Amino acid sequence: MRLVRGVTGERGVTGGKGVTCGKDVTGEKGVTCEKGVTCERCVIGEKGVTCERGVIGEKGVTDERDETGEGCDCLGWRSVVWYLISASLLVSLLTPASSSSALVHTSSDHVHTSSAQIQRLADSEATIVRLFETLLRAYKGSPARTRPIVKFVEEAHRNLTARGDQSVAHPLDAYATLNRFANGWQSQLVAVEHDLNITGLREHLWKSGIKIPTVDDVERSVMSIFHLQRVYHMTAVDVLTSHNGSRQPIHQSDTNYFVDIATRHNCSELADDWARFTPGEIPNSKGLDRGSTFQESSSRPLEKKGNYSMGTFEEKLQVNSNTATRGSCLYTPRGPSYYRWKTETVHVDPDITVFYDVISDNEIRRVKNLAFQLLERAEVGGNPSRSLTGTARTSKVAWLWDNHTDVIQRLSHRVSAITGLQTTFRDQAAYAEPFQIVNYGVGGQYLPHYDFLMDKAMLRNTAPFVRESGDRFATFMFYIGDVVSGGATVFPVLDVGILPTRGSAVLWYNFDGEIPDTRTRHGSCPVLVGHKWVANKWIHEISWRPQAQCPKGF
Ligand SMILES: O=C(O)CCC(=O)C(=O)O
Ligand SMILES: [Fe+2]
């Protein structure tokens, strides 16, 4: 067990959030753990969370979600609770509330754009309840002031017990979770800080990796649901019936809120649609899965509303309701027969091939754990629009390099073995880019686009390893999420669509010889139910051009 101080190792530090390993309880940034040590105890110090005698896996500090960090709770809730009940350290929290405003964090990080972050919120709720219970027990002094909070916490406890494990796979569950945090827990946090005259609670949550969503997140999640309704021709009743069986109830106040948002956005059709709903009138249904159609799962026939434009792009992705047209955002049944083949040719010239069972569950888990902490908002062309038709790309991305860890390297080799193309990374001219891991949010989508850059001027402005290696010749994309419905990758020009199947991958070539192939225009349909994750590997021209086999300088 060895600790090195003062090292800001490229992959060894989670210093951005003030998490450090070392014996230093004040949590100075930049202290890194070296290989093979496991975090034994975590302490919240003045400047953040610290792992005492902390050590970790191969590349540095991990938290409970990291591949090597099982059981380590550097960022987890146990550490917060542990801290709060630790008499010696509790004192440092109990400073006048008025001095805390600069430390208050609410998220401006668009929690709704990552299903994994919403899931994490849901998963953390039991611990938040425990945290509040501990807190409120510690302050018996003023029952009158804390009574509303006690009531809130008791109710939250009851609801949680009734709900059990929460899944936010359905967009209404994602909305309900965001709403509970933004409008429920957020105000309880403010209240508890004020009533009990303590500070730093929200800041500690923030440092613990829990991003409390804002009301903007909640509103956007509702707009995403509207977007899903339009793309997939669903009525409010369809959405609600498909939610049947979920443990997070939707109340009249929620549907009123939906009406309000639709009205504010001048969307009278949607406002009327949601205004019709009265709780208790929705019949039970089996819910949406890939084996059923909306038609089957809804209580009344779907209205056909014609073509739907996915957004600002010039082409319209036509939505037919009942046929398995593959190039549109269409909800289609899928039989299990694909599983019998490892490879499926989906299109010839340009070639699009799907490979099955090419990444294991364990590898998926490790990749997602690595990526989770690195997720950043993925934006295309600046600020996302707030239009009801959704944003160009509603997701978060993380980049994982081949040398990040053994599993990434192995997957990179596998892409090479399957495609016959080089994927090795080199400083000056890389055959391929690092893996781009993408996690979509509520109704997350990616409007049709090309993967090649085409614009040579754009290429010239990129990092040397891209500049010297040509454009994105091929795309190899692993499907590593659990999409229940929606979220197809579609090629509108070719009328081809691929349903994301966990463990499979798709390969296509963005170039026809030396020429960018515009027929490969593609996008991701909005995720209707489930969690969509993909891992992109973009392979560059240099990996196949005979004359360019040797990168410059090698
Ligand atoms: O998620 C998908 O299905 C497509 C993603 C994509 O096209 C991209 O990331 O460039
Ligand atoms: Fe793409």
Coordinates of C-alpha atoms and ligand atoms in Angstrom, one line a residue:
M1 CA 0.0 0.0 0.0
R2 CA 1.7 3.2 -1.1
L3 CA 0.5 6.7 -1.4
V4 CA 2.2 9.4 -3.4
R5 CA 1.5 12.9 -2.5
G6 CA 1.3 15.9 -4.8
V7 CA 0.9 13.9 -7.9
T8 CA -1.9 14.9 -10.3
G9 CA -1.9 11.8 -12.3
E10 CA -3.8 12.0 -15.5
R11 CA -6.2 9.3 -14.6
G12 CA -5.5 8.9 -11.0
V13 CA -7.2 11.8 -9.5
T14 CA -10.8 12.8 -9.1
G15 CA -9.6 16.1 -7.9
G16 CA -12.3 18.1 -9.8
K17 CA -14.7 17.3 -7.0
G18 CA -12.2 17.6 -4.3
V19 CA -11.8 13.9 -3.8
T20 CA -8.4 12.9 -2.8
C21 CA -6.7 10.0 -1.2
G22 CA -4.2 10.4 1.5
K23 CA -4.0 10.9 5.2
D24 CA -4.8 14.5 4.8
V25 CA -8.2 15.1 6.2
T26 CA -8.3 18.6 4.8
G27 CA -8.4 17.0 1.4
E28 CA -5.8 19.0 -0.5
K29 CA -6.2 18.4 -4.2
G30 CA -3.7 16.6 -6.2
V31 CA -3.0 13.7 -3.9
T32 CA -3.1 10.5 -5.8
C33 CA -3.2 6.9 -4.9
E34 CA -1.0 4.5 -6.7
K35 CA -1.9 1.1 -7.9
G36 CA -3.6 -1.5 -6.0
V37 CA -4.8 0.2 -2.8
T38 CA -8.2 0.2 -1.5
C39 CA -10.0 3.0 0.2
E40 CA -10.6 2.0 3.7
R41 CA -12.4 5.0 5.2
C42 CA -13.7 8.2 3.8
V43 CA -13.8 11.5 5.6
I44 CA -15.3 14.8 4.6
G45 CA -12.9 17.5 5.4
E46 CA -13.1 21.2 5.0
K47 CA -12.1 21.0 1.4
G48 CA -13.8 17.9 0.3
V49 CA -14.0 14.1 0.6
T50 CA -10.9 12.3 1.6
C51 CA -10.1 8.7 1.5
E52 CA -8.1 7.8 4.6
R53 CA -5.5 5.3 4.0
G54 CA -7.1 5.3 0.7
V55 CA -5.9 3.2 -2.1
I56 CA -7.2 2.0 -5.2
G57 CA -7.1 0.0 -8.3
E58 CA -4.9 0.3 -11.2
K59 CA -5.3 3.9 -12.2
G60 CA -6.1 5.8 -9.1
V61 CA -9.0 6.8 -7.0
T62 CA -12.3 5.1 -7.4
D63 CA -15.6 5.4 -5.8
E64 CA -18.2 2.8 -5.2
R65 CA -19.2 2.8 -8.9
D66 CA -15.7 2.5 -10.2
E67 CA -14.6 -0.8 -11.6
T68 CA -12.0 -1.3 -8.9
G69 CA -13.9 0.5 -6.2
E70 CA -16.5 -2.0 -5.2
G71 CA -17.0 -1.3 -1.5
C72 CA -15.1 1.9 -1.6
D73 CA -17.4 4.8 -0.8
C74 CA -15.3 7.9 -1.4
L75 CA -18.2 9.5 -3.2
G76 CA -20.9 7.6 -1.6
W77 CA -23.5 8.4 0.9
R78 CA -22.2 6.3 3.7
S79 CA -19.4 8.8 4.1
V80 CA -21.8 11.7 4.5
V81 CA -23.8 9.9 7.1
W82 CA -20.7 8.7 8.8
Y83 CA -19.6 12.3 8.9
L84 CA -22.8 13.6 10.2
I85 CA -22.9 11.3 13.1
S86 CA -19.3 11.8 14.0
A87 CA -19.4 14.0 17.0
S88 CA -15.9 15.4 16.6
L89 CA -16.5 16.6 13.0
L90 CA -20.1 17.6 13.2
V91 CA -19.1 20.8 14.8
S92 CA -17.5 22.1 11.6
L93 CA -20.9 21.9 9.9
L94 CA -22.7 23.9 12.4
T95 CA -21.8 27.3 11.3
P96 CA -24.4 30.1 10.8
A97 CA -26.4 29.5 7.7
S98 CA -25.9 33.0 6.4
S99 CA -22.3 32.3 5.6
S100 CA -23.0 29.4 3.3
S101 CA -24.5 31.0 0.2
A102 CA -21.4 31.0 -1.8
L103 CA -21.1 27.3 -1.3
V104 CA -24.5 26.4 -2.4
H105 CA -24.6 24.3 -5.5
T106 CA -27.6 23.4 -7.5
S107 CA -26.9 21.7 -10.7
S108 CA -26.5 23.7 -13.9
D109 CA -25.3 20.5 -15.4
H110 CA -28.5 19.3 -17.1
V111 CA -29.1 16.2 -15.1
H112 CA -31.9 15.3 -17.5
T113 CA -29.5 14.7 -20.3
S114 CA -28.1 11.6 -18.8
S115 CA -30.2 8.6 -17.8
A116 CA -27.4 7.3 -15.6
Q117 CA -27.3 10.5 -13.6
I118 CA -31.1 10.4 -13.0
Q119 CA -30.8 6.7 -12.0
R120 CA -28.1 7.6 -9.6
L121 CA -30.3 10.2 -8.0
A122 CA -33.0 7.7 -7.6
D123 CA -30.6 5.2 -6.1
S124 CA -29.3 7.7 -3.6
E125 CA -32.8 8.6 -2.2
A126 CA -32.8 5.9 0.5
T127 CA -29.5 7.3 1.8
I128 CA -30.8 10.9 1.7
V129 CA -33.8 9.7 3.8
R130 CA -31.4 8.1 6.3
L131 CA -29.3 11.3 6.3
F132 CA -32.3 13.4 7.1
E133 CA -33.4 11.0 9.8
T134 CA -30.0 11.1 11.4
L135 CA -29.9 14.8 11.2
L136 CA -33.4 15.3 12.6
R137 CA -32.6 12.9 15.5
A138 CA -29.5 14.9 16.3
Y139 CA -31.7 18.1 16.7
K140 CA -34.4 17.3 19.1
G141 CA -34.2 20.8 20.5
S142 CA -36.7 22.5 18.3
P143 CA -39.5 20.2 17.2
A144 CA -41.8 23.0 16.2
R145 CA -39.4 24.2 13.6
T146 CA -38.5 20.9 12.1
R147 CA -42.0 19.3 12.1
P148 CA -42.8 19.9 8.4
I149 CA -39.5 18.4 7.5
V150 CA -40.1 15.4 9.8
K151 CA -43.4 14.9 8.0
F152 CA -41.8 15.1 4.6
V153 CA -39.0 12.7 5.6
E154 CA -41.5 10.2 7.1
E155 CA -43.5 10.3 3.9
A156 CA -40.5 9.9 1.8
H157 CA -39.5 6.9 3.9
R158 CA -42.9 5.3 3.5
N159 CA -43.0 6.0 -0.3
L160 CA -39.5 4.5 -0.7
T161 CA -40.4 1.4 1.2
A162 CA -43.4 1.0 -1.0
R163 CA -41.5 1.6 -4.2
G164 CA -38.5 -0.6 -3.4
D165 CA -35.8 -0.5 -6.0
Q166 CA -36.4 2.4 -8.4
S167 CA -35.9 2.3 -12.1
V168 CA -36.1 5.5 -14.1
A169 CA -36.2 3.7 -17.4
H170 CA -39.7 5.1 -18.2
P171 CA -39.7 8.8 -19.0
L172 CA -42.4 9.5 -16.5
D173 CA -40.3 7.8 -13.8
A174 CA -37.4 10.0 -14.8
Y175 CA -39.6 13.0 -14.6
A176 CA -41.0 12.0 -11.2
T177 CA -37.5 11.5 -9.8
L178 CA -36.2 14.9 -11.2
N179 CA -39.3 16.6 -9.8
R180 CA -39.0 15.0 -6.4
F181 CA -35.4 16.2 -6.1
A182 CA -35.8 19.7 -7.7
N183 CA -39.0 20.6 -5.9
G184 CA -39.0 18.3 -2.9
W185 CA -35.6 17.5 -1.5
Q186 CA -34.1 20.7 -2.8
S187 CA -36.4 22.8 -0.6
Q188 CA -36.1 20.4 2.3
L189 CA -32.3 20.9 2.1
V190 CA -32.8 24.7 2.2
A191 CA -35.3 24.3 5.0
V192 CA -33.1 22.0 7.1
E193 CA -30.1 24.3 6.7
H194 CA -32.2 27.2 7.7
D195 CA -34.2 25.6 10.5
L196 CA -31.3 23.8 12.1
N197 CA -28.9 26.6 11.4
I198 CA -26.3 24.6 9.6
T199 CA -24.4 25.0 6.4
G200 CA -22.7 23.0 3.8
L201 CA -25.2 20.2 3.5
R202 CA -25.9 20.8 -0.2
E203 CA -22.2 21.4 -0.9
H204 CA -21.4 18.0 0.6
L205 CA -24.1 16.4 -1.5
W206 CA -22.5 18.0 -4.5
K207 CA -19.1 16.8 -3.6
S208 CA -20.5 13.4 -3.0
G209 CA -21.4 13.3 -6.6
I210 CA -25.1 13.9 -6.2
K211 CA -26.2 16.6 -8.6
I212 CA -29.5 18.0 -7.4
P213 CA -31.5 18.8 -10.5
T214 CA -33.1 22.2 -11.1
V215 CA -36.6 23.0 -12.1
D216 CA -35.3 23.6 -15.5
D217 CA -34.3 20.0 -15.6
V218 CA -37.8 19.0 -14.7
E219 CA -39.3 21.2 -17.3
R220 CA -37.0 19.9 -20.0
S221 CA -37.9 16.3 -19.0
V222 CA -41.5 17.2 -19.6
M223 CA -40.7 18.7 -23.0
S224 CA -38.8 15.5 -23.8
I225 CA -42.0 13.5 -23.1
F226 CA -43.9 15.8 -25.4
H227 CA -41.2 15.2 -28.0
L228 CA -41.6 11.5 -27.6
Q229 CA -45.3 11.8 -28.1
R230 CA -44.8 13.6 -31.3
V231 CA -42.1 11.3 -32.7
Y232 CA -43.9 8.1 -31.8
H233 CA -47.5 9.4 -32.2
M234 CA -48.5 8.8 -28.6
T235 CA -51.3 10.3 -26.8
A236 CA -51.1 11.2 -23.1
V237 CA -53.1 8.0 -22.4
D238 CA -50.5 6.0 -24.3
V239 CA -47.8 7.5 -22.2
L240 CA -49.7 6.9 -18.9
T241 CA -50.8 3.3 -19.7
S242 CA -47.3 2.3 -20.7
H243 CA -46.3 3.6 -17.3
N244 CA -48.5 1.0 -15.7
G245 CA -46.6 -1.1 -13.1
S246 CA -44.2 1.6 -12.3
R247 CA -43.7 2.4 -8.7
Q248 CA -43.6 6.1 -9.0
P249 CA -47.1 7.5 -9.2
I250 CA -48.2 10.4 -11.4
H251 CA -50.7 12.7 -9.8
Q252 CA -53.1 15.2 -11.0
S253 CA -50.7 18.0 -10.0
D254 CA -48.2 16.4 -12.4
T255 CA -50.6 16.4 -15.3
N256 CA -51.6 19.9 -14.5
Y257 CA -48.0 20.9 -14.7
F258 CA -47.7 19.2 -18.1
V259 CA -50.7 21.2 -19.3
D260 CA -49.1 24.3 -18.0
I261 CA -45.9 23.7 -19.8
A262 CA -47.6 22.8 -23.0
T263 CA -49.7 26.0 -22.8
R264 CA -46.7 28.1 -22.1
H265 CA -45.1 26.8 -25.3
N266 CA -48.3 27.4 -27.3
C267 CA -48.9 23.8 -27.8
S268 CA -52.6 23.7 -27.4
E269 CA -53.0 20.2 -28.8
L270 CA -50.7 18.7 -26.2
A271 CA -52.3 20.9 -23.5
D272 CA -55.7 19.5 -24.4
D273 CA -54.4 16.0 -24.5
W274 CA -53.0 16.1 -21.0
A275 CA -55.9 18.1 -19.7
R276 CA -58.2 15.2 -20.6
F277 CA -56.5 12.9 -18.1
T278 CA -58.1 12.3 -14.8
P279 CA -56.2 10.0 -12.4
G280 CA -57.9 6.7 -11.8
E281 CA -59.4 6.6 -15.3
I282 CA -56.4 5.0 -17.0
P283 CA -57.0 1.3 -17.6
N284 CA -54.3 -1.2 -16.7
S285 CA -52.1 -2.3 -19.5
K286 CA -49.1 -4.5 -20.0
G287 CA -46.9 -1.5 -20.7
L288 CA -44.5 -1.0 -23.6
D289 CA -41.9 -3.5 -24.6
R290 CA -40.4 -4.4 -27.8
G291 CA -42.9 -7.2 -28.4
S292 CA -45.9 -4.9 -28.3
T293 CA -46.9 -1.9 -30.3
F294 CA -48.3 1.3 -29.0
Q295 CA -51.5 0.3 -30.6
E296 CA -51.7 -2.8 -28.4
S297 CA -50.7 -1.1 -25.3
S298 CA -52.9 1.9 -25.5
S299 CA -56.5 2.0 -24.4
R300 CA -57.6 3.5 -27.7
P301 CA -56.4 3.5 -31.2
L302 CA -53.5 5.7 -32.1
E303 CA -54.2 8.7 -34.2
K304 CA -52.1 9.1 -37.2
K305 CA -50.7 12.5 -37.4
G306 CA -48.7 12.3 -40.5
N307 CA -45.0 13.0 -40.9
Y308 CA -43.0 14.3 -38.2
S309 CA -39.9 16.4 -38.6
M310 CA -37.2 15.4 -36.1
G311 CA -36.1 19.0 -35.9
T312 CA -34.2 21.7 -37.7
F313 CA -32.7 19.4 -40.2
E314 CA -33.9 19.6 -43.8
E315 CA -35.0 16.1 -44.2
K316 CA -38.0 14.7 -42.5
L317 CA -37.9 11.3 -40.9
Q318 CA -41.1 9.8 -41.9
V319 CA -43.0 7.9 -39.2
N320 CA -45.3 5.2 -40.3
S321 CA -47.2 3.6 -37.5
N322 CA -47.5 -0.1 -38.1
T323 CA -44.9 -1.3 -40.6
A324 CA -41.3 -2.2 -39.9
T325 CA -39.9 0.6 -42.1
R326 CA -36.4 0.7 -40.9
G327 CA -35.2 4.1 -41.7
S328 CA -37.6 6.0 -39.5
C329 CA -38.1 6.4 -35.8
L330 CA -40.6 3.7 -35.6
Y331 CA -41.7 1.5 -32.7
T332 CA -41.4 -2.0 -34.1
P333 CA -41.7 -5.4 -32.6
R334 CA -38.5 -7.4 -32.7
G335 CA -38.2 -11.1 -32.6
P336 CA -35.4 -12.9 -30.8
S337 CA -34.2 -14.6 -33.9
Y338 CA -31.4 -12.2 -34.4
Y339 CA -29.6 -13.8 -31.6
R340 CA -29.1 -16.9 -33.6
W341 CA -26.7 -15.1 -35.8
K342 CA -23.6 -13.3 -34.8
T343 CA -23.5 -11.1 -37.8
E344 CA -26.2 -9.5 -39.8
T345 CA -25.7 -7.6 -43.0
V346 CA -28.2 -4.8 -42.8
H347 CA -27.3 -3.0 -46.0
V348 CA -25.0 -3.5 -48.9
D349 CA -23.3 -0.5 -50.6
P350 CA -22.8 1.2 -48.4
D351 CA -22.2 -1.7 -46.1
I352 CA -23.8 -1.7 -42.7
T353 CA -23.3 -4.7 -40.5
V354 CA -24.5 -5.6 -37.1
F355 CA -22.5 -8.0 -34.8
Y356 CA -24.1 -9.7 -31.9
D357 CA -22.6 -10.7 -28.5
V358 CA -19.4 -8.8 -29.1
I359 CA -19.1 -7.2 -25.7
S360 CA -19.8 -9.1 -22.4
D361 CA -22.0 -7.9 -19.5
N362 CA -18.9 -7.6 -17.4
E363 CA -17.1 -5.5 -19.9
I364 CA -20.2 -3.3 -20.3
R365 CA -20.4 -2.8 -16.6
R366 CA -16.7 -1.8 -16.4
V367 CA -16.9 0.6 -19.3
K368 CA -20.0 2.3 -17.9
N369 CA -18.5 2.6 -14.5
L370 CA -15.4 4.2 -16.0
A371 CA -17.4 6.5 -18.1
F372 CA -19.9 7.5 -15.5
Q373 CA -17.7 10.0 -13.7
L374 CA -16.4 11.5 -16.9
L375 CA -19.8 12.2 -18.5
E376 CA -20.1 15.7 -19.7
R377 CA -22.8 17.4 -21.5
A378 CA -22.5 16.7 -25.2
E379 CA -23.6 19.6 -27.3
V380 CA -23.7 20.1 -31.0
G381 CA -23.0 23.6 -32.3
G382 CA -23.3 25.5 -29.0
N383 CA -26.2 25.8 -26.7
P384 CA -29.0 23.3 -26.9
S385 CA -32.3 24.7 -28.2
R386 CA -35.3 24.7 -25.9
S387 CA -37.6 23.9 -28.7
L388 CA -40.4 21.4 -28.0
T389 CA -39.1 19.3 -30.8
G390 CA -36.0 18.5 -28.7
T391 CA -32.4 19.2 -29.0
A392 CA -29.9 18.1 -31.7
R393 CA -28.2 15.8 -29.2
T394 CA -29.5 15.1 -25.8
S395 CA -26.8 13.0 -24.1
K396 CA -23.6 13.2 -22.2
V397 CA -20.3 11.8 -23.4
A398 CA -17.0 10.6 -21.9
W399 CA -13.8 9.7 -23.8
L400 CA -11.9 6.6 -22.8
W401 CA -8.4 6.0 -24.2
D402 CA -6.9 2.6 -25.0
N403 CA -4.5 2.9 -22.2
H404 CA -7.1 3.9 -19.7
T405 CA -7.5 0.3 -18.5
D406 CA -7.2 -3.2 -19.7
V407 CA -10.8 -3.5 -20.7
I408 CA -10.7 -0.5 -23.0
Q409 CA -7.5 -1.8 -24.7
R410 CA -9.1 -5.2 -25.1
L411 CA -12.2 -3.7 -26.8
S412 CA -10.1 -1.6 -29.1
H413 CA -8.3 -4.8 -30.2
R414 CA -11.6 -6.5 -30.7
V415 CA -12.8 -3.7 -33.0
S416 CA -9.6 -4.2 -35.0
A417 CA -10.1 -8.0 -35.1
I418 CA -13.7 -7.6 -36.3
T419 CA -13.2 -4.8 -38.8
G420 CA -9.7 -5.8 -40.0
L421 CA -8.8 -2.1 -39.6
Q422 CA -6.1 -0.8 -37.3
T423 CA -7.2 0.9 -34.2
T424 CA -4.0 1.5 -32.3
F425 CA -3.5 5.0 -30.9
R426 CA -0.4 6.9 -31.7
D427 CA 0.5 10.4 -30.6
Q428 CA 1.0 12.0 -34.0
A429 CA -1.3 10.0 -36.2
A430 CA -3.9 7.8 -34.6
Y431 CA -5.5 5.0 -36.5
A432 CA -8.6 5.5 -34.4
E433 CA -10.0 7.9 -31.8
P434 CA -10.5 6.9 -28.2
F435 CA -13.8 5.3 -27.4
Q436 CA -16.5 7.9 -27.0
I437 CA -19.1 6.7 -24.5
V438 CA -22.5 8.2 -24.9
N439 CA -25.4 8.1 -22.4
Y440 CA -28.7 9.6 -23.6
G441 CA -31.1 11.4 -21.3
V442 CA -34.9 11.5 -21.0
G443 CA -36.1 11.2 -24.6
G444 CA -32.5 11.5 -25.6
Q445 CA -31.8 11.6 -29.4
Y446 CA -29.3 12.6 -32.0
L447 CA -30.5 14.3 -35.1
P448 CA -29.3 13.1 -38.5
H449 CA -25.7 13.9 -39.1
Y450 CA -22.6 12.6 -40.8
D451 CA -19.7 11.2 -38.8
F452 CA -17.1 12.4 -41.3
L453 CA -15.9 16.0 -40.8
M454 CA -15.7 16.6 -44.6
D455 CA -14.4 20.1 -44.1
K456 CA -10.7 19.8 -44.5
A457 CA -10.3 23.2 -42.8
M458 CA -12.0 21.7 -39.8
L459 CA -9.6 18.8 -39.9
R460 CA -6.6 21.1 -40.0
N461 CA -7.8 22.7 -36.7
T462 CA -8.0 19.4 -34.9
A463 CA -5.4 17.8 -32.6
P464 CA -2.3 16.5 -34.4
F465 CA -3.3 12.9 -33.9
V466 CA -6.5 13.5 -35.9
R467 CA -5.0 15.9 -38.4
E468 CA -2.4 13.5 -39.6
S469 CA -4.6 10.5 -39.8
G470 CA -7.4 11.6 -42.1
D471 CA -11.1 11.7 -41.6
R472 CA -13.5 9.2 -39.8
F473 CA -13.4 6.5 -42.4
A474 CA -15.5 3.9 -40.4
T475 CA -17.7 4.0 -37.4
F476 CA -17.9 1.0 -35.1
M477 CA -20.5 1.4 -32.3
F478 CA -21.1 -0.9 -29.4
Y479 CA -24.6 -0.9 -27.9
I480 CA -24.0 -1.1 -24.1
G481 CA -27.3 0.1 -22.7
D482 CA -30.7 -1.4 -21.8
V483 CA -33.1 0.2 -24.2
V484 CA -36.6 -1.1 -23.8
S485 CA -38.1 0.8 -26.7
G486 CA -37.2 3.6 -29.0
G487 CA -33.6 4.7 -29.5
A488 CA -33.0 3.1 -32.9
T489 CA -30.0 4.2 -34.9
V490 CA -31.5 5.2 -38.3
F491 CA -30.1 5.9 -41.7
P492 CA -32.9 7.9 -43.4
V493 CA -31.3 7.9 -46.9
L494 CA -30.9 4.2 -46.9
D495 CA -34.2 3.5 -45.0
V496 CA -32.3 1.4 -42.5
G497 CA -32.8 1.3 -38.8
I498 CA -31.0 -0.7 -36.1
L499 CA -32.5 -1.4 -32.7
P500 CA -30.0 -1.1 -29.9
T501 CA -29.4 -4.5 -28.5
R502 CA -27.2 -4.7 -25.5
G503 CA -23.9 -6.5 -26.4
S504 CA -24.2 -5.9 -30.1
A505 CA -22.4 -3.5 -32.4
V506 CA -22.8 -1.8 -35.7
L507 CA -20.2 -1.0 -38.3
W508 CA -20.5 1.2 -41.3
Y509 CA -18.1 3.1 -43.7
N510 CA -18.4 6.8 -43.9
F511 CA -16.4 6.9 -47.1
D512 CA -16.8 5.5 -50.5
G513 CA -13.2 5.1 -51.3
E514 CA -11.7 8.6 -50.9
I515 CA -15.1 10.3 -51.1
P516 CA -17.3 11.0 -48.1
D517 CA -20.4 9.0 -48.5
T518 CA -23.5 11.2 -47.8
R519 CA -25.7 8.1 -47.9
T520 CA -24.4 7.3 -44.4
R521 CA -26.3 10.2 -42.9
H522 CA -27.7 8.8 -39.6
G523 CA -29.2 9.7 -36.3
S524 CA -30.5 8.3 -33.1
C525 CA -34.3 8.2 -32.5
P526 CA -35.4 9.4 -29.1
V527 CA -35.2 6.8 -26.3
L528 CA -38.7 6.0 -25.3
V529 CA -38.1 3.6 -22.4
G530 CA -34.8 2.4 -21.0
H531 CA -31.2 3.6 -20.8
K532 CA -29.3 4.1 -24.1
W533 CA -25.6 3.9 -23.9
V534 CA -23.3 3.5 -26.9
A535 CA -19.5 3.3 -27.3
N536 CA -18.2 4.8 -30.6
K537 CA -14.9 3.9 -32.1
W538 CA -14.1 6.1 -35.1
I539 CA -11.5 4.6 -37.3
H540 CA -9.5 7.0 -39.5
E541 CA -8.6 6.9 -43.1
I542 CA -5.0 6.2 -42.3
S543 CA -6.0 2.8 -41.1
W544 CA -6.8 1.5 -44.6
R545 CA -5.1 3.7 -47.1
P546 CA -2.2 1.7 -48.4
Q547 CA -0.1 4.7 -49.1
A548 CA -0.7 6.0 -45.7
Q549 CA -0.2 2.9 -43.7
C550 CA 2.8 4.4 -42.0
P551 CA 1.8 7.4 -39.9
K552 CA 4.1 10.4 -40.3
G553 CA 7.1 10.2 -38.1
F554 CA 7.0 6.4 -37.8
Ligands
LIG1 O1 -26.6 6.6 -30.7 C1 -26.7 6.3 -31.9 O2 -27.5 5.4 -32.3 C2 -25.9 7.1 -33.0 C3 -24.8 7.9 -32.4 C4 -24.1 8.6 -33.4 O3 -24.4 8.7 -34.5 C5 -22.9 9.3 -33.0 O4 -22.5 9.4 -31.8 O5 -22.2 9.9 -33.9
FE2 FE -22.9 9.5 -35.7

